Each structure stands twice: as structure tokens, then as C-alpha cells.
mmCIF file of C-alpha atoms in Angstrom:
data_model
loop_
_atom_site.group_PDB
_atom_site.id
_atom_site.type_symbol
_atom_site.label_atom_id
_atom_site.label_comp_id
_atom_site.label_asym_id
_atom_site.label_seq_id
_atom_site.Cartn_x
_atom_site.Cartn_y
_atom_site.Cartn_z
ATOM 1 C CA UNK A 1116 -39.197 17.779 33.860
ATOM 2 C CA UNK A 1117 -40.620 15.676 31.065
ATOM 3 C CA UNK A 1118 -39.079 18.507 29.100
ATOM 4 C CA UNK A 1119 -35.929 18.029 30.153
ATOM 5 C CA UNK A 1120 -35.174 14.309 29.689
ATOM 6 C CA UNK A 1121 -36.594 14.924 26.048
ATOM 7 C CA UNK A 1122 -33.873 17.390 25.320
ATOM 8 C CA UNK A 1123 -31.159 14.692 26.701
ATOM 9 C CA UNK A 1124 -33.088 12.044 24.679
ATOM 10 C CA UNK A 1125 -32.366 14.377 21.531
ATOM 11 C CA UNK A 1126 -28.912 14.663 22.202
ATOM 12 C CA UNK A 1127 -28.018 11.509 23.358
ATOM 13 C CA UNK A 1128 -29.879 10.293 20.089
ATOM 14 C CA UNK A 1129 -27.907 13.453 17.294
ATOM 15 C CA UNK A 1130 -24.599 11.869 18.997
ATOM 16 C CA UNK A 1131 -25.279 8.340 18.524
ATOM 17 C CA UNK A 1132 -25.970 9.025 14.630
ATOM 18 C CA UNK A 1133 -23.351 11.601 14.242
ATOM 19 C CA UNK A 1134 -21.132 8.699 15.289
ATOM 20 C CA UNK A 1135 -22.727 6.599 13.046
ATOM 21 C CA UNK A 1136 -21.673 9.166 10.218
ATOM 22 C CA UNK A 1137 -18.329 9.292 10.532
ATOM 23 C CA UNK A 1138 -16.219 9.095 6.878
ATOM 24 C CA UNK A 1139 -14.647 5.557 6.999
ATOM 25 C CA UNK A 1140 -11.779 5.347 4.035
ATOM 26 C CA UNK A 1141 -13.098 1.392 4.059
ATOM 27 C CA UNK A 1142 -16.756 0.357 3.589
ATOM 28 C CA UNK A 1143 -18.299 -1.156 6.930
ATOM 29 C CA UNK A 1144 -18.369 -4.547 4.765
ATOM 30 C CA UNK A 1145 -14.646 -4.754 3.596
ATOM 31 C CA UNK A 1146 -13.041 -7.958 4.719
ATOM 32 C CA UNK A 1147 -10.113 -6.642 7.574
ATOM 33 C CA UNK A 1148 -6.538 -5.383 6.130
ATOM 34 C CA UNK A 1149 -4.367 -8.048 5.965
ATOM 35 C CA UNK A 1150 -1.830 -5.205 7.091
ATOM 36 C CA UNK A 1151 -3.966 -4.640 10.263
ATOM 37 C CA UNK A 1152 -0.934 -6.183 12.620
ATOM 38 C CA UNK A 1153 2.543 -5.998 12.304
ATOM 39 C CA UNK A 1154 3.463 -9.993 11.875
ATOM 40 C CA UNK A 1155 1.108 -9.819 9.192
ATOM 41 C CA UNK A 1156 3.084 -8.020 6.685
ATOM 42 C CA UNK A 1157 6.020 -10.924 7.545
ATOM 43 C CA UNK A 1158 4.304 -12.695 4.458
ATOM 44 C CA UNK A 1159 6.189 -10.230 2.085
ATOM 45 C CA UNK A 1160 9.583 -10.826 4.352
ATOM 46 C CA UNK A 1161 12.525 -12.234 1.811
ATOM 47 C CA UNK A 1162 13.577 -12.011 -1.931
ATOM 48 C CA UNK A 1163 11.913 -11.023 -4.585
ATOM 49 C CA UNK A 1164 12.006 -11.067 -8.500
ATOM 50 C CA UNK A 1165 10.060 -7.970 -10.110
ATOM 51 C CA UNK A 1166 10.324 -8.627 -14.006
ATOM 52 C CA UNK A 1167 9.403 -5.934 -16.102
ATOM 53 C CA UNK A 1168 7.304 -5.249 -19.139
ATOM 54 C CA UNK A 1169 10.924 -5.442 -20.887
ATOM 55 C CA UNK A 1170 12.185 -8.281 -19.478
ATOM 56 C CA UNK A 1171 14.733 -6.700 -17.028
ATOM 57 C CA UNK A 1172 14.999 -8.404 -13.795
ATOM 58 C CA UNK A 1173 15.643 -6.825 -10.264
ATOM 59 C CA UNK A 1174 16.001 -8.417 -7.110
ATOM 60 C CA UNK A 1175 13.767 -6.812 -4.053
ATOM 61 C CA UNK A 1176 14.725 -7.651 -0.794
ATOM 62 C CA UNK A 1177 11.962 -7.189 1.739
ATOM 63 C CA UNK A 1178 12.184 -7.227 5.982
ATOM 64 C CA UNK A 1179 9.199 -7.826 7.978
ATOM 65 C CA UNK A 1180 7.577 -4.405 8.160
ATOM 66 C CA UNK A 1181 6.897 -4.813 4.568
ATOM 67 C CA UNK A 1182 9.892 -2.328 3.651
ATOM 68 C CA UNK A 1183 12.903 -3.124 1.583
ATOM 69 C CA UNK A 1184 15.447 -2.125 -1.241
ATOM 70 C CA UNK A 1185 16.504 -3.204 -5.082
ATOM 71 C CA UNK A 1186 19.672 -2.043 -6.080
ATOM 72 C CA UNK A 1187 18.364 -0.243 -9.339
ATOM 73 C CA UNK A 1188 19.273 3.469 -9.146
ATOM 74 C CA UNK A 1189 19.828 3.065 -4.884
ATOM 75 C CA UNK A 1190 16.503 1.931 -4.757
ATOM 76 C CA UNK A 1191 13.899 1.462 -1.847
ATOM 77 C CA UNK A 1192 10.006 0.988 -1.155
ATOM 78 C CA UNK A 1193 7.628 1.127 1.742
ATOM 79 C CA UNK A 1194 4.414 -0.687 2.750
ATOM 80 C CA UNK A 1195 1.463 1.541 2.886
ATOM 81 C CA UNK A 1196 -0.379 -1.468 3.460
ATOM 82 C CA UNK A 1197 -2.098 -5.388 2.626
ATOM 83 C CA UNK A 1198 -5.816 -5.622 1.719
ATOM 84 C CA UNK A 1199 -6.769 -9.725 0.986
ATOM 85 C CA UNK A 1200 -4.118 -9.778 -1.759
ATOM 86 C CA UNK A 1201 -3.396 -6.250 -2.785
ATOM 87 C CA UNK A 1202 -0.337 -4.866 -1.375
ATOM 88 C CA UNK A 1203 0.353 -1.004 -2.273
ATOM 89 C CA UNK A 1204 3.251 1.331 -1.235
ATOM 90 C CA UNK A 1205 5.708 3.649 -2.361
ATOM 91 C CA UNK A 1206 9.245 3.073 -3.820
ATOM 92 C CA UNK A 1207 12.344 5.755 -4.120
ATOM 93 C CA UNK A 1208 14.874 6.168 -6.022
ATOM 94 C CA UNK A 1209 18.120 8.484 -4.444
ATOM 95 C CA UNK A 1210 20.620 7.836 -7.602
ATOM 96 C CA UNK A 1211 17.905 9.742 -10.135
ATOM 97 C CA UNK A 1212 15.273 11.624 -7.822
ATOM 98 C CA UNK A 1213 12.276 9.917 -8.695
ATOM 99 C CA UNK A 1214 9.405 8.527 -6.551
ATOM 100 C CA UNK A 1215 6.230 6.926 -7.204
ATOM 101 C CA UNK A 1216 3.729 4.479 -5.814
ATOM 102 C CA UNK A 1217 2.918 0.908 -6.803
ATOM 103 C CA UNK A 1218 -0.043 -2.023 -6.549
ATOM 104 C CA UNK A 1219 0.579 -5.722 -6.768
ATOM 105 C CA UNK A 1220 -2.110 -7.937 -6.892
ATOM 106 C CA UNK A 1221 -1.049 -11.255 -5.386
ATOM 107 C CA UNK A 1222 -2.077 -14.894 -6.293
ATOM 108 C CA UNK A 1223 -3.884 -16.637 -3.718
ATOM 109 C CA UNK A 1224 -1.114 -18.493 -2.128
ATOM 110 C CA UNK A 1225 1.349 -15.150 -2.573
ATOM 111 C CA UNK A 1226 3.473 -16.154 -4.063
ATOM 112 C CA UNK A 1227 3.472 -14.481 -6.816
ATOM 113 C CA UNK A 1228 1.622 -11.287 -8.266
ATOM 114 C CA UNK A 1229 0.854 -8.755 -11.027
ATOM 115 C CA UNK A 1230 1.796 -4.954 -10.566
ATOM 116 C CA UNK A 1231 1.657 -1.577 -11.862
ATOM 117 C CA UNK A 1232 4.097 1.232 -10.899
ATOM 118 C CA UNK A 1233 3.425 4.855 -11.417
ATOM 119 C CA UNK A 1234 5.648 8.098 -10.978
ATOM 120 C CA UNK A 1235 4.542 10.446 -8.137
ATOM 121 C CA UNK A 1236 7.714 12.508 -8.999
ATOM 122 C CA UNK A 1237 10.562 13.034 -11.168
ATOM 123 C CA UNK A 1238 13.295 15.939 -9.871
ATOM 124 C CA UNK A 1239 11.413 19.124 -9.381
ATOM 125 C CA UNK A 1240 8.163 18.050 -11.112
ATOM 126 C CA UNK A 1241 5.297 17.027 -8.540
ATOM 127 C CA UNK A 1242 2.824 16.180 -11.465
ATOM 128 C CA UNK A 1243 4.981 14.048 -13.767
ATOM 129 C CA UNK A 1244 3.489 12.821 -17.609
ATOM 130 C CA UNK A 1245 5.772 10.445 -17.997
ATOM 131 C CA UNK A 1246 3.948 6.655 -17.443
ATOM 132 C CA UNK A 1247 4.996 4.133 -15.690
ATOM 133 C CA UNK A 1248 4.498 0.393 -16.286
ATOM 134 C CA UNK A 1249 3.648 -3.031 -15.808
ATOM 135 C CA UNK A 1250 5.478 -6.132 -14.152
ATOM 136 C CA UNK A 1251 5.612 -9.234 -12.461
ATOM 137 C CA UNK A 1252 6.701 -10.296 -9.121
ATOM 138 C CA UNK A 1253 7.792 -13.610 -8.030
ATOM 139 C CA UNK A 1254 8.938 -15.257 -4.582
ATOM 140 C CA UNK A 1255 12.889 -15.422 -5.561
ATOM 141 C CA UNK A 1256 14.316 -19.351 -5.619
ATOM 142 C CA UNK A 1257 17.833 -18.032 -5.407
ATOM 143 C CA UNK A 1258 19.718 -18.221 -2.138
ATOM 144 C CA UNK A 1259 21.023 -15.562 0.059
#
């Protein structure tokens, strides 16, 4: 008998650690996604002004899933998601058959940022050499 409920105890004990063990893609002592509820991402709703490393300004127009469109080369992006002030994603564009992925590391009252885009793809190529770039991203002032 004594037998018995040791065997449980074993089990019962390998399941509680093997729980325990689990792969976690965030440490147990990261602060919560900011992304973690859907009104969250609301902070990105509106316009936008991405300025490049060249100067060249485009207009981003975000909704309040953190998705939205520019009107460079048909372009669109999607939120992957918010951590404290990083926001990362992917953006699209139909009119020359790229895609790639971006980071934008806000200020603290977000309302403005610095960011880095990347290609992910260009055509037919899945592993791309060309670089990407640099740019900054502003809360737009301009109405509509």
C-alpha cells in the first residue's frame, strides 16, 4: 500500500515539474505585453508620419487592431504585437512584391519612436541581401 501512494507521489511530483518546464517564448519576469488585450493596441489607432533615413515622408494610417496601410507601392502592415514600448509587425507591399518585418521603439509617452525595417522577401527570393533601413515615426498633426 505504502508502495502504491509512493508511485502516485512520483507522478504527481514528474507532472508538476514537467509543467514547470514548459518553453515560454517570454521570461517568467518580463513585464506583461502591452498587446495582451485588444483595446490595448488602440494606442497606435490614427495617422502616422514614418520619415526615412532619406528624408521621404509617408503617411500610415492605423485602425485599432494595430493594422493599417501607407499608400507607397499599395502598401499595408500588421501588428504582431506591443511589449512596454516596442511594437513589431509585418508590412506588404502588392504594387512590387516585397514583404518584410519591422521594430519601432516608442518614446515613453508614444508618441513618437525610432524603427528599423527589414526585407523578409523580394519576388521569388525568400532570403533577400538587399538591407533595409532606418526611420522615424511620429503621431501625424495633420487632419483627416
Amino acid at each position: 500500500m505504502i508502495r502504491r501512494y509512493i508511485n502516485i507521489f512520483i507522478l504527481f511530483a514528474s507532472a508538476v515539474l514537467s509543467a514547470a518546464c514548459v518553453h515560454r517564448d517570454v521570461p517568467p519576469d518580463s513585464p506583461p505585453a502591452i498587446a495582451s488585450q485588444a483595446g490595448d493596441l488602440q494606442i497606435l489607432a490614427g495617422k502616422w508620419e514614418l520619415i526615412d533615413s532619406t528624408g521621404a515622408a509617408v503617411v500610415l494610417t492605423i485602425d485599432e487592431h494595430g493594422n493599417g496601410h501607407y499608400e507607397w507601392k499599395s502598401g499595408r502592415f500588421e501588428t504582431e504585437r506591443i511589449i512596454n514600448h516596442t511594437w513589431s509587425g509585418t508590412w506588404f507591399q502588392e504594387e512590387n512584391d516585397r514583404d518584410g518585418g519591422f521594430t519601432v521603439e516608442f518614446a515613453p509617452d508614444f508618441s513618437e519612436g525610432e524603427g528599423q525595417w527589414w526585407y523578409n522577401r523580394i519576388g521569388s527570393d525568400h532570403a533577400p541581401t538587399q538591407n533595409g533601413g532606418t526611420f522615424h515615426l511620429r503621431a501625424s498633426t495633420a487632419s483627416g
